[in-house]
Amino acid sequence: MTDSNETKTVTSRTPSHFAYNVRNREGGDNYWIRIGSAWAHADGNGFNIQLETVPLDGRVALRIATEKNK
């Protein structure tokens, strides 16, 4: 797959997942910050992930894109 085809794939469809940076908070709920999106490969064996930022701490979680988290 060439770069131009990959860019077309990423920008032409709605993402199947969203990427979040999850940080733990003592005594409270974890804090989730949306940092990017992911698109499933056509063959179902992987993802293209586009991050707007890269977390220095915490973890990255991919969640299925739903109406609730758009």
JSON list of C-alpha atoms in Angstrom, two decimals, residues 6 9-13 15 17 24-25 30-32 36 42 46-48 50-52 54-55 57 63 65:
[
{"chain": "A", "resi": 6, "resn": "GLU", "atom": "CA", "xyz": [-3.14, 4.84, 3.04]},
{"chain": "A", "resi": 9, "resn": "THR", "atom": "CA", "xyz": [-8.19, 5.06, 3.47]},
{"chain": "A", "resi": 10, "resn": "VAL", "atom": "CA", "xyz": [-7.71, 6.97, 6.73]},
{"chain": "A", "resi": 11, "resn": "THR", "atom": "CA", "xyz": [-9.51, 10.15, 5.66]},
{"chain": "A", "resi": 12, "resn": "SER", "atom": "CA", "xyz": [-12.34, 8.64, 3.59]},
{"chain": "A", "resi": 13, "resn": "ARG", "atom": "CA", "xyz": [-14.06, 6.53, 6.25]},
{"chain": "A", "resi": 15, "resn": "PRO", "atom": "CA", "xyz": [-13.00, 5.57, 12.33]},
{"chain": "A", "resi": 17, "resn": "HIS", "atom": "CA", "xyz": [-12.17, 3.02, 17.17]},
{"chain": "A", "resi": 24, "resn": "ASN", "atom": "CA", "xyz": [-5.07, 6.99, 36.96]},
{"chain": "A", "resi": 25, "resn": "ARG", "atom": "CA", "xyz": [-6.29, 9.35, 39.67]},
{"chain": "A", "resi": 30, "resn": "ASN", "atom": "CA", "xyz": [-9.52, 7.35, 35.79]},
{"chain": "A", "resi": 31, "resn": "TYR", "atom": "CA", "xyz": [-9.19, 10.37, 33.48]},
{"chain": "A", "resi": 32, "resn": "TRP", "atom": "CA", "xyz": [-9.68, 9.61, 29.74]},
{"chain": "A", "resi": 36, "resn": "GLY", "atom": "CA", "xyz": [-6.67, 9.89, 18.13]},
{"chain": "A", "resi": 42, "resn": "ALA", "atom": "CA", "xyz": [-10.09, -4.28, 5.15]},
{"chain": "A", "resi": 46, "resn": "GLY", "atom": "CA", "xyz": [-4.94, -4.86, 11.97]},
{"chain": "A", "resi": 47, "resn": "PHE", "atom": "CA", "xyz": [-5.49, -1.11, 12.29]},
{"chain": "A", "resi": 48, "resn": "ASN", "atom": "CA", "xyz": [-4.22, 2.19, 10.97]},
{"chain": "A", "resi": 50, "resn": "GLN", "atom": "CA", "xyz": [-3.61, 8.24, 13.77]},
{"chain": "A", "resi": 51, "resn": "LEU", "atom": "CA", "xyz": [-2.58, 9.94, 17.02]},
{"chain": "A", "resi": 52, "resn": "GLU", "atom": "CA", "xyz": [-2.84, 13.70, 17.52]},
{"chain": "A", "resi": 54, "resn": "VAL", "atom": "CA", "xyz": [1.62, 10.86, 22.20]},
{"chain": "A", "resi": 55, "resn": "PRO", "atom": "CA", "xyz": [1.25, 10.47, 25.96]},
{"chain": "A", "resi": 57, "resn": "ASP", "atom": "CA", "xyz": [2.66, 8.61, 30.93]},
{"chain": "A", "resi": 63, "resn": "ARG", "atom": "CA", "xyz": [-12.38, 1.74, 22.22]},
{"chain": "A", "resi": 65, "resn": "ALA", "atom": "CA", "xyz": [-16.43, 4.25, 18.19]}
]
